Amino acid sequence: MRTTLAALAVAGAVVAGLTLPAVGTAAADEGDVLVVQPTVSPAQPTTDENFTVTARLTNVAETGNDRYYVESVAVRNGSDESSTLYGRNDDFQAVLAGETTGQPVEVDVDEPGNRTLYLHTELQLQSGETVDVVRPLSLVVRDRHPSMSLTASGVGPAGETQLNLTVANGLETDIRGLTVDVSATNTTVEDNQRVGASLTPGDARTFRFTGTETVAGPQTATVTLSYATPDGDQRTVTRELSAVAPEPEAVDPSLDLTADPVGVSGETALSVTVVNPRESPVRAAAVELEADSLELAEDRQLRPRVDGGSEATYTFETGQVTPGEKTVQATLTYTTADGTERRVTEQLSATIERVDNPGNVSLTGLRVTQQSGRLSVRGSASNVGGTNVSGVVVSVADGDGVGPAQSEARFFVGNVPGGDFTSFEVNGQLRTPNASSVTIPLRVSYVTDGVRTERVVEVPYRPQPDRPTSQPEGGGPPLVAVGAALLAVGGVALGWRRLRG
């Protein structure tokens, strides 16, 4: 005889002092009750991995020989036996008085969302009667998690290694507030937590951890990733990842990425530093970059040699860059001292900052002097920005009543470091002598971050009238005329004396 019981189908299933939760129950003799309760693991099931639904069975009878026999446990999408089957476990098992056991069923759900699954537990009572207990299980199946991979550098002389954990966002939305925790079996992870701001769809980021007391060979790490989706859903995933830490003699050079700030030109430089931990040099060390989101002037550079215990920096110019975190794939190929060719590929990330205070030239301490219509302007070309400027030129432009002089109207200042200044002097010509005031236009031009900037600074000036030639007081005849008259009189007197003589 078979009986099907829905959740709470058996009434009065209360054992002395114990109030049963909202679970399915099956009754044998009076006072003997088996409690069936479903659980799910992990607590946040996803579409990319199978999860486990376990039928937790408890025989609440404290004593006695009464027992239940579990014939099968199945997970379906409905409460009847004809509904779609997700998974089944046919292990035969007895549940004795006072005993709790679990019967797991592996389930695969392809579509995310709120789901109600049904746990079907087929029990056989001691009387031979077969009972089906059906329990609903409500859960949220989430979309897949970001993928994670682990690599390990070779073991150093002191037992140190570097674990490189790469997190790749294969979702269609951003993820934010990333936190990763790492523990390992064959190495001690120092400072085992890292955080990250966000990761866009299709992007990846590598978190680096230092391991000590490392045993060379296979490494198994337990990685817990926590993050939030745009709708505020806090998600956590824990995975076991494997990597191999080579013996010391097979240690590869390590790669690190840094980026210069980006200014108004949108151009910057990415620097890949290759550190050779070996005692012997490596030869023909070439670094190649792949970066879909960056416009590189060149993507491959070669160094003939990187000595043991030293480092080399490869600088790649790039343009049309916006500030933010950038990820590139860097591949190092090199030849060891014994002629072995090796290759190392890593996902490297760096944050490109914006230049907060770019070079900016201001004209300060301006003074104007006048001489016969010629105007001399002196002052300082001051770089009030934080970066260097070059090609600084100050000149007098055409204006209303004033213009450049025929000579020395342009002054080449040259380079001015950030926060520094250089003096200059330029000359203009006053074209309207009787003007009560004029504005002298000074054109200043300079280059910052590869971009030339030009602007005009207007200097107001009140011309001074030219002073007239000074005359003797009293209005008498000019001294030259008086002198000429005296000479004439002297000449006449001299001639008269000669005639008389």
Coordinates of C-alpha atoms in Angstrom, one line a residue:
M1 CA 0.0 0.0 0.0
R2 CA 1.3 3.5 -0.9
T3 CA 0.3 6.8 0.5
T4 CA 1.3 10.3 -0.8
L5 CA 1.6 13.0 1.9
A6 CA 2.0 16.7 1.1
A7 CA 3.7 19.0 3.5
L8 CA 2.1 18.8 6.9
A9 CA -0.3 16.2 5.7
V10 CA 0.0 14.2 8.9
A11 CA -1.7 16.1 11.7
G12 CA -0.7 15.8 15.4
A13 CA 2.9 15.1 14.6
V14 CA 4.2 16.4 17.9
V15 CA 6.6 14.5 20.1
A16 CA 6.5 15.4 23.8
G17 CA 7.9 18.9 24.2
L18 CA 8.9 19.2 20.5
T19 CA 6.9 21.4 18.1
L20 CA 7.7 20.4 14.5
P21 CA 8.6 23.1 12.0
A22 CA 6.7 23.4 8.7
V23 CA 8.0 20.2 7.3
G24 CA 6.6 17.0 5.9
T25 CA 6.2 14.1 8.4
A26 CA 5.4 10.5 8.2
A27 CA 3.8 8.5 11.1
A28 CA 4.5 4.9 12.0
D29 CA 3.2 3.8 15.4
E30 CA 1.6 6.3 17.6
G31 CA 4.3 8.6 19.0
D32 CA 6.9 7.7 16.4
V33 CA 7.5 10.4 13.8
L34 CA 10.0 10.8 11.0
V35 CA 10.8 14.5 10.0
V36 CA 11.8 15.2 6.4
Q37 CA 13.4 18.6 5.7
P38 CA 15.1 19.8 2.5
T39 CA 18.3 21.9 2.6
V40 CA 20.3 23.3 -0.3
S41 CA 24.1 23.8 -0.7
P42 CA 25.6 26.2 -1.5
A43 CA 23.2 28.7 0.0
Q44 CA 23.4 30.8 -3.3
P45 CA 23.0 28.3 -6.1
T46 CA 24.0 29.5 -9.6
T47 CA 23.3 28.4 -13.2
D48 CA 26.9 27.6 -13.9
E49 CA 27.4 24.9 -11.3
N50 CA 25.3 22.0 -10.0
F51 CA 24.0 22.4 -6.4
T52 CA 22.9 19.8 -3.9
V53 CA 19.4 19.4 -2.3
T54 CA 19.6 17.2 0.7
A55 CA 16.7 15.4 2.3
R56 CA 17.4 15.7 6.1
L57 CA 15.6 12.8 7.8
T58 CA 15.2 12.6 11.6
N59 CA 13.6 9.7 13.5
V60 CA 12.4 11.6 16.6
A61 CA 11.5 8.5 18.5
E62 CA 13.9 8.4 21.4
T63 CA 13.9 4.6 22.0
G64 CA 12.5 1.5 20.4
N65 CA 13.1 -0.7 17.4
D66 CA 10.9 1.3 15.1
R67 CA 12.8 2.3 12.0
Y68 CA 12.1 3.8 8.6
Y69 CA 13.6 2.8 5.3
V70 CA 14.4 5.4 2.6
E71 CA 13.9 3.9 -0.8
S72 CA 14.6 7.0 -2.9
V73 CA 14.9 10.8 -2.9
A74 CA 14.1 12.8 -5.9
V75 CA 13.9 16.6 -6.8
R76 CA 11.2 17.6 -9.3
N77 CA 9.6 20.8 -10.5
G78 CA 6.1 19.8 -9.2
S79 CA 4.4 17.9 -6.5
D80 CA 3.2 14.9 -8.6
E81 CA 5.4 12.1 -9.8
S82 CA 4.9 13.0 -13.5
S83 CA 6.6 16.4 -13.1
T84 CA 10.0 17.1 -14.5
L85 CA 12.8 15.3 -12.7
Y86 CA 16.0 17.3 -11.8
G87 CA 17.8 14.6 -9.9
R88 CA 17.4 11.4 -8.0
N89 CA 19.2 9.3 -5.3
D90 CA 18.1 5.6 -5.0
D91 CA 20.5 4.6 -2.2
F92 CA 18.5 2.4 0.3
Q93 CA 19.0 3.6 3.9
A94 CA 17.5 2.8 7.3
V95 CA 16.8 5.6 9.8
L96 CA 16.8 4.2 13.4
A97 CA 15.1 5.8 16.5
G98 CA 16.9 9.0 17.5
E99 CA 19.0 9.0 14.3
T100 CA 19.4 11.9 11.8
T101 CA 20.7 11.2 8.3
G102 CA 20.9 13.0 5.0
Q103 CA 20.2 11.8 1.4
P104 CA 21.8 14.2 -1.2
V105 CA 20.5 14.8 -4.7
E106 CA 22.6 16.8 -7.2
V107 CA 20.5 19.3 -9.2
D108 CA 21.3 21.3 -12.4
V109 CA 19.2 24.4 -13.1
D110 CA 20.0 26.4 -16.3
E111 CA 17.7 29.4 -15.9
P112 CA 18.2 32.1 -13.1
G113 CA 15.3 33.4 -11.0
N114 CA 13.0 32.5 -8.1
R115 CA 12.2 28.8 -8.2
T116 CA 10.1 26.3 -6.2
L117 CA 11.5 22.7 -6.3
Y118 CA 9.8 19.7 -4.7
L119 CA 11.6 17.1 -2.7
H120 CA 10.0 13.7 -3.1
T121 CA 11.1 11.2 -0.4
E122 CA 9.8 7.6 -0.8
L123 CA 9.8 5.8 2.6
Q124 CA 8.9 2.3 3.7
L125 CA 7.4 1.8 7.1
Q126 CA 8.0 -1.3 9.2
S127 CA 4.5 -2.4 8.3
G128 CA 5.6 -2.6 4.7
E129 CA 3.5 0.4 3.7
T130 CA 5.1 2.8 1.3
V131 CA 4.8 6.5 2.0
D132 CA 5.8 9.4 -0.3
V133 CA 6.6 12.7 1.5
V134 CA 6.6 15.8 -0.7
R135 CA 8.2 19.0 0.5
P136 CA 8.4 22.3 -1.4
L137 CA 11.7 24.2 -1.5
S138 CA 11.8 27.8 -2.5
L139 CA 15.1 29.3 -3.5
V140 CA 16.7 31.9 -5.8
V141 CA 18.9 30.5 -8.6
R142 CA 21.3 33.3 -9.5
D143 CA 23.3 33.9 -12.7
R144 CA 26.8 32.5 -12.9
H145 CA 29.6 34.0 -10.9
P146 CA 32.7 35.6 -12.3
S147 CA 35.4 33.1 -13.3
M148 CA 38.6 32.8 -11.3
S149 CA 42.0 31.3 -12.1
L150 CA 45.2 30.9 -10.2
T151 CA 48.9 30.8 -11.1
A152 CA 52.0 30.7 -8.9
S153 CA 55.5 31.9 -9.5
G154 CA 58.6 29.8 -8.8
V155 CA 59.7 29.2 -5.2
G156 CA 62.5 31.6 -4.2
P157 CA 65.5 30.7 -2.1
A158 CA 63.7 31.7 1.1
G159 CA 60.6 29.7 0.3
E160 CA 58.7 32.7 -1.1
T161 CA 56.3 32.6 -4.1
Q162 CA 53.7 34.8 -5.7
L163 CA 50.1 33.7 -6.1
N164 CA 48.3 35.5 -9.0
L165 CA 44.5 35.3 -8.7
T166 CA 42.7 36.5 -11.9
V167 CA 39.0 37.4 -11.6
A168 CA 37.2 37.8 -15.0
N169 CA 33.7 39.3 -15.2
G170 CA 31.8 37.2 -17.7
L171 CA 28.5 38.7 -16.7
E172 CA 26.5 41.3 -18.7
T173 CA 26.6 43.9 -15.9
D174 CA 29.3 45.6 -13.7
I175 CA 30.1 44.1 -10.4
R176 CA 31.2 46.3 -7.5
G177 CA 32.8 46.1 -4.1
L178 CA 35.0 43.1 -4.8
T179 CA 36.7 41.3 -1.9
V180 CA 38.9 38.2 -2.2
D181 CA 40.2 36.1 0.6
V182 CA 42.8 33.4 -0.1
S183 CA 44.2 30.5 1.9
A184 CA 46.4 27.7 0.7
T185 CA 47.7 24.3 1.7
N186 CA 51.3 24.3 0.7
T187 CA 52.1 27.9 1.4
T188 CA 51.4 30.5 4.0
V189 CA 49.6 33.5 2.4
E190 CA 50.6 36.8 3.9
D191 CA 48.0 39.6 3.9
N192 CA 45.4 37.3 2.4
Q193 CA 42.7 39.8 1.6
R194 CA 42.4 42.2 -1.4
V195 CA 39.7 44.6 -2.4
G196 CA 38.7 46.2 -5.7
A197 CA 36.3 48.9 -6.7
S198 CA 34.5 47.5 -9.8
L199 CA 34.9 45.2 -12.8
T200 CA 33.1 45.9 -16.1
P201 CA 31.7 43.2 -18.3
G202 CA 34.4 41.3 -20.1
D203 CA 37.1 42.8 -18.0
A204 CA 39.6 41.0 -15.7
R205 CA 41.8 41.9 -12.8
T206 CA 44.7 40.1 -11.2
F207 CA 45.2 40.2 -7.4
R208 CA 48.7 39.3 -6.2
F209 CA 49.4 37.5 -2.9
T210 CA 52.8 36.6 -1.3
G211 CA 53.2 33.1 0.0
T212 CA 55.9 32.1 2.4
E213 CA 57.2 28.7 3.6
T214 CA 56.2 27.3 0.3
V215 CA 56.6 23.7 -0.7
A216 CA 57.4 23.6 -4.4
G217 CA 54.9 21.7 -6.5
P218 CA 51.1 21.7 -6.7
Q219 CA 49.3 24.4 -4.7
T220 CA 45.6 24.2 -3.7
A221 CA 44.0 27.5 -2.6
T222 CA 40.6 28.2 -1.2
V223 CA 39.4 31.4 -2.7
T224 CA 36.3 33.3 -1.4
L225 CA 35.0 36.1 -3.7
S226 CA 32.4 38.6 -2.5
Y227 CA 30.8 41.3 -4.7
A228 CA 27.6 43.2 -5.4
T229 CA 25.5 43.4 -8.5
P230 CA 24.1 46.7 -9.8
D231 CA 20.7 45.9 -8.1
G232 CA 22.4 45.6 -4.7
D233 CA 22.5 41.8 -4.6
Q234 CA 25.4 40.7 -2.3
R235 CA 26.9 37.5 -3.6
T236 CA 29.6 35.2 -2.4
V237 CA 31.4 32.2 -4.0
T238 CA 34.1 29.9 -2.6
R239 CA 36.1 27.8 -4.9
E240 CA 39.1 25.5 -4.7
L241 CA 41.7 26.5 -7.3
S242 CA 45.0 24.8 -8.2
A243 CA 48.4 26.0 -9.4
V244 CA 51.9 24.7 -9.6
A245 CA 54.8 26.6 -7.9
P246 CA 58.0 25.5 -9.8
E247 CA 61.2 24.6 -8.2
P248 CA 63.7 27.5 -7.6
E249 CA 65.7 26.8 -10.7
A250 CA 62.6 27.1 -12.9
V251 CA 61.6 30.5 -11.5
D252 CA 60.2 32.8 -14.2
P253 CA 60.7 36.6 -14.2
S254 CA 57.8 38.5 -12.7
L255 CA 55.9 41.2 -14.4
D256 CA 54.4 44.4 -13.0
L257 CA 52.5 47.2 -14.7
T258 CA 52.4 50.9 -13.8
A259 CA 50.9 53.9 -15.7
D260 CA 51.8 57.6 -15.9
P261 CA 49.0 60.1 -15.3
V262 CA 47.1 61.2 -18.4
G263 CA 46.8 64.9 -19.3
V264 CA 44.8 67.0 -21.7
S265 CA 46.3 65.2 -24.8
G266 CA 44.9 61.8 -23.7
E267 CA 48.4 60.3 -24.1
T268 CA 50.3 58.4 -21.4
A269 CA 52.8 55.6 -21.0
L270 CA 52.4 52.1 -19.7
S271 CA 55.5 50.6 -18.1
V272 CA 56.0 46.9 -17.7
T273 CA 58.8 46.0 -15.3
V274 CA 60.4 42.6 -15.7
V275 CA 62.3 41.4 -12.6
N276 CA 64.7 38.5 -13.1
P277 CA 65.0 36.6 -9.8
R278 CA 67.5 34.1 -11.2
E279 CA 71.2 34.2 -10.5
S280 CA 71.9 33.9 -14.2
P281 CA 70.8 36.4 -16.9
V282 CA 68.0 35.8 -19.4
R283 CA 68.5 36.7 -23.0
A284 CA 66.3 37.9 -25.9
A285 CA 63.6 39.1 -23.3
A286 CA 60.7 40.4 -25.3
V287 CA 57.5 41.8 -23.9
E288 CA 54.3 41.9 -26.0
L289 CA 51.1 43.6 -24.9
E290 CA 47.5 42.9 -25.9
A291 CA 45.0 45.6 -24.9
D292 CA 41.7 45.9 -26.8
S293 CA 40.7 49.1 -25.0
L294 CA 44.0 50.9 -25.5
E295 CA 45.6 52.4 -28.7
L296 CA 49.3 51.4 -28.4
A297 CA 52.0 53.0 -30.5
E298 CA 53.8 49.7 -30.5
D299 CA 52.9 46.4 -28.9
R300 CA 56.3 44.6 -28.6
Q301 CA 59.7 45.5 -27.3
L302 CA 62.9 43.5 -27.0
R303 CA 65.8 43.7 -24.6
P304 CA 68.9 41.7 -25.5
R305 CA 69.6 40.8 -21.8
V306 CA 68.3 41.1 -18.3
D307 CA 70.9 40.3 -15.7
G308 CA 70.3 38.0 -12.8
G309 CA 68.9 39.8 -9.8
S310 CA 68.1 42.9 -11.8
E311 CA 65.1 44.4 -13.7
A312 CA 64.2 46.0 -16.9
T313 CA 61.4 48.4 -17.7
Y314 CA 59.5 48.4 -21.1
T315 CA 57.6 51.6 -21.8
F316 CA 54.7 51.6 -24.2
E317 CA 53.2 54.9 -25.4
T318 CA 49.4 55.0 -25.8
G319 CA 46.9 57.6 -26.8
Q320 CA 43.2 58.4 -26.5
V321 CA 43.3 57.2 -22.9
T322 CA 40.6 58.0 -20.3
P323 CA 41.4 57.8 -16.6
G324 CA 40.5 54.6 -14.7
E325 CA 41.7 51.0 -14.2
K326 CA 43.1 49.3 -17.3
T327 CA 43.9 45.7 -17.9
V328 CA 46.4 44.3 -20.4
Q329 CA 47.7 40.9 -21.3
A330 CA 51.5 40.8 -21.1
T331 CA 53.5 38.0 -22.6
L332 CA 57.2 37.7 -21.8
T333 CA 59.3 35.3 -23.9
Y334 CA 63.0 34.8 -23.1
T335 CA 65.9 32.3 -23.3
T336 CA 67.5 30.9 -20.2
A337 CA 71.3 30.5 -19.7
D338 CA 71.1 26.9 -20.8
G339 CA 69.3 27.8 -24.0
T340 CA 65.7 26.9 -23.0
E341 CA 63.0 29.1 -24.4
R342 CA 60.3 30.0 -22.0
R343 CA 57.0 32.0 -22.1
V344 CA 55.1 33.8 -19.3
T345 CA 51.6 35.3 -19.8
E346 CA 49.9 37.4 -17.2
Q347 CA 46.9 39.7 -16.9
L348 CA 48.2 43.0 -15.5
S349 CA 46.1 45.9 -14.2
A350 CA 47.0 49.5 -13.4
T351 CA 45.0 52.6 -12.6
I352 CA 45.6 55.6 -14.8
E353 CA 45.1 58.8 -12.9
R354 CA 44.2 62.2 -14.3
V355 CA 46.8 65.0 -14.1
D356 CA 45.1 67.2 -11.4
N357 CA 47.2 70.3 -11.9
P358 CA 48.7 70.4 -15.5
G359 CA 51.3 73.0 -16.5
N360 CA 49.8 76.5 -16.8
V361 CA 51.7 79.7 -17.6
S362 CA 50.6 83.0 -16.1
L363 CA 52.3 86.4 -16.7
T364 CA 53.1 88.0 -13.3
G365 CA 54.8 91.1 -12.0
L366 CA 54.2 93.1 -15.2
R367 CA 55.8 96.6 -15.5
V368 CA 55.6 99.0 -18.4
T369 CA 58.1 101.8 -19.2
Q370 CA 57.9 104.3 -22.1
Q371 CA 60.6 106.1 -24.1
S372 CA 59.8 108.2 -27.2
G373 CA 56.7 106.1 -28.1
R374 CA 58.5 102.7 -27.4
L375 CA 56.9 100.6 -24.7
S376 CA 58.9 98.1 -22.8
V377 CA 57.0 95.4 -20.8
R378 CA 58.9 93.4 -18.2
G379 CA 57.6 90.5 -16.1
S380 CA 57.8 86.8 -15.3
A381 CA 56.4 83.8 -17.1
S382 CA 55.2 81.8 -14.1
N383 CA 54.2 78.1 -14.3
V384 CA 51.5 77.8 -11.7
G385 CA 50.8 74.2 -12.6
G386 CA 52.4 71.0 -11.3
T387 CA 54.0 69.7 -14.5
N388 CA 56.6 71.1 -16.8
V389 CA 55.8 73.3 -19.8
S390 CA 58.0 73.8 -22.9
G391 CA 58.3 76.2 -25.8
V392 CA 57.1 79.2 -23.8
V393 CA 56.9 82.4 -26.0
V394 CA 55.8 85.9 -25.0
S395 CA 55.2 88.5 -27.7
V396 CA 53.4 91.8 -28.3
A397 CA 50.3 91.5 -30.5
D398 CA 48.5 94.1 -32.5
G399 CA 46.0 96.1 -30.5
D400 CA 44.1 99.4 -30.5
G401 CA 46.7 102.2 -30.6
V402 CA 49.6 99.9 -29.9
G403 CA 51.5 97.1 -31.7
P404 CA 54.8 95.2 -31.8
A405 CA 58.0 97.2 -32.1
Q406 CA 60.3 96.6 -35.0
S407 CA 62.7 94.7 -32.8
E408 CA 62.6 92.7 -29.6
A409 CA 58.8 92.4 -29.7
R410 CA 59.0 88.6 -29.1
F411 CA 60.8 86.7 -26.2
F412 CA 61.5 83.0 -26.3
V413 CA 61.3 81.8 -22.6
G414 CA 61.8 78.1 -23.3
N415 CA 61.1 75.5 -20.6
V416 CA 59.6 76.3 -17.3
P417 CA 59.4 73.6 -14.6
G418 CA 56.2 73.2 -12.5
G419 CA 56.1 75.9 -9.8
D420 CA 59.0 77.9 -11.4
F421 CA 59.2 81.1 -13.4
T422 CA 61.5 82.9 -15.9
S423 CA 61.8 86.7 -16.5
F424 CA 61.1 88.2 -19.9
E425 CA 61.1 91.6 -21.7
V426 CA 59.2 92.5 -24.9
N427 CA 58.8 95.9 -26.7
G428 CA 55.8 97.5 -28.3
Q429 CA 55.2 100.7 -30.2
L430 CA 52.7 103.4 -29.2
R431 CA 50.8 104.2 -32.4
T432 CA 48.4 106.8 -30.9
P433 CA 50.7 109.2 -28.9
N434 CA 47.9 111.4 -27.7
A435 CA 45.7 108.5 -26.3
S436 CA 44.8 108.9 -22.7
S437 CA 45.1 105.1 -22.2
V438 CA 45.9 101.9 -24.2
T439 CA 45.8 98.2 -23.7
I440 CA 48.9 96.3 -24.6
P441 CA 48.0 92.7 -25.8
L442 CA 50.7 90.1 -24.8
R443 CA 50.3 86.8 -26.5
V444 CA 51.7 83.8 -24.4
S445 CA 52.1 80.4 -26.0
Y446 CA 53.4 77.2 -24.4
V447 CA 53.2 73.4 -24.7
T448 CA 52.0 71.1 -21.9
D449 CA 51.5 67.3 -22.3
G450 CA 52.2 67.7 -26.0
V451 CA 49.4 70.2 -26.6
R452 CA 50.1 73.9 -27.4
T453 CA 48.0 76.4 -25.6
E454 CA 47.8 80.1 -26.6
R455 CA 46.1 83.0 -25.0
V456 CA 46.3 86.9 -24.9
V457 CA 46.9 88.8 -21.7
E458 CA 45.8 92.5 -21.8
V459 CA 48.0 95.0 -20.0
P460 CA 46.4 98.4 -19.4
Y461 CA 48.7 101.4 -19.6
R462 CA 48.3 105.2 -19.5
P463 CA 50.8 106.8 -21.9
Q464 CA 53.0 109.7 -20.6
P465 CA 53.2 112.9 -22.9
D466 CA 56.7 113.6 -24.3
R467 CA 58.4 116.6 -22.6
P468 CA 59.2 119.7 -24.8
T469 CA 62.7 121.2 -25.2
S470 CA 63.5 123.6 -22.3
Q471 CA 63.8 127.5 -23.1
P472 CA 65.6 130.3 -21.1
E473 CA 63.4 132.5 -18.9
G474 CA 62.6 136.2 -19.7
G475 CA 61.8 135.8 -23.4
G476 CA 65.1 137.3 -24.6
P477 CA 66.8 136.5 -27.9
P478 CA 68.3 133.1 -28.2
L479 CA 71.9 132.7 -27.1
V480 CA 73.1 131.6 -30.6
A481 CA 71.6 134.8 -32.2
V482 CA 73.3 137.0 -29.5
G483 CA 76.6 135.4 -30.1
A484 CA 76.4 135.8 -33.8
A485 CA 75.6 139.5 -33.4
L486 CA 78.6 140.0 -31.1
L487 CA 80.9 138.3 -33.7
A488 CA 79.5 140.6 -36.4
V489 CA 80.2 143.7 -34.4
G490 CA 83.7 142.6 -33.5
G491 CA 84.4 142.0 -37.2
V492 CA 83.3 145.5 -38.2
A493 CA 85.4 147.1 -35.5
L494 CA 88.5 145.2 -36.6
G495 CA 88.1 146.2 -40.2
W496 CA 87.7 149.9 -39.3
R497 CA 90.9 149.9 -37.3
R498 CA 92.8 148.4 -40.3
L499 CA 91.5 151.1 -42.6
R500 CA 92.6 153.9 -40.3
G501 CA 95.9 152.4 -39.9

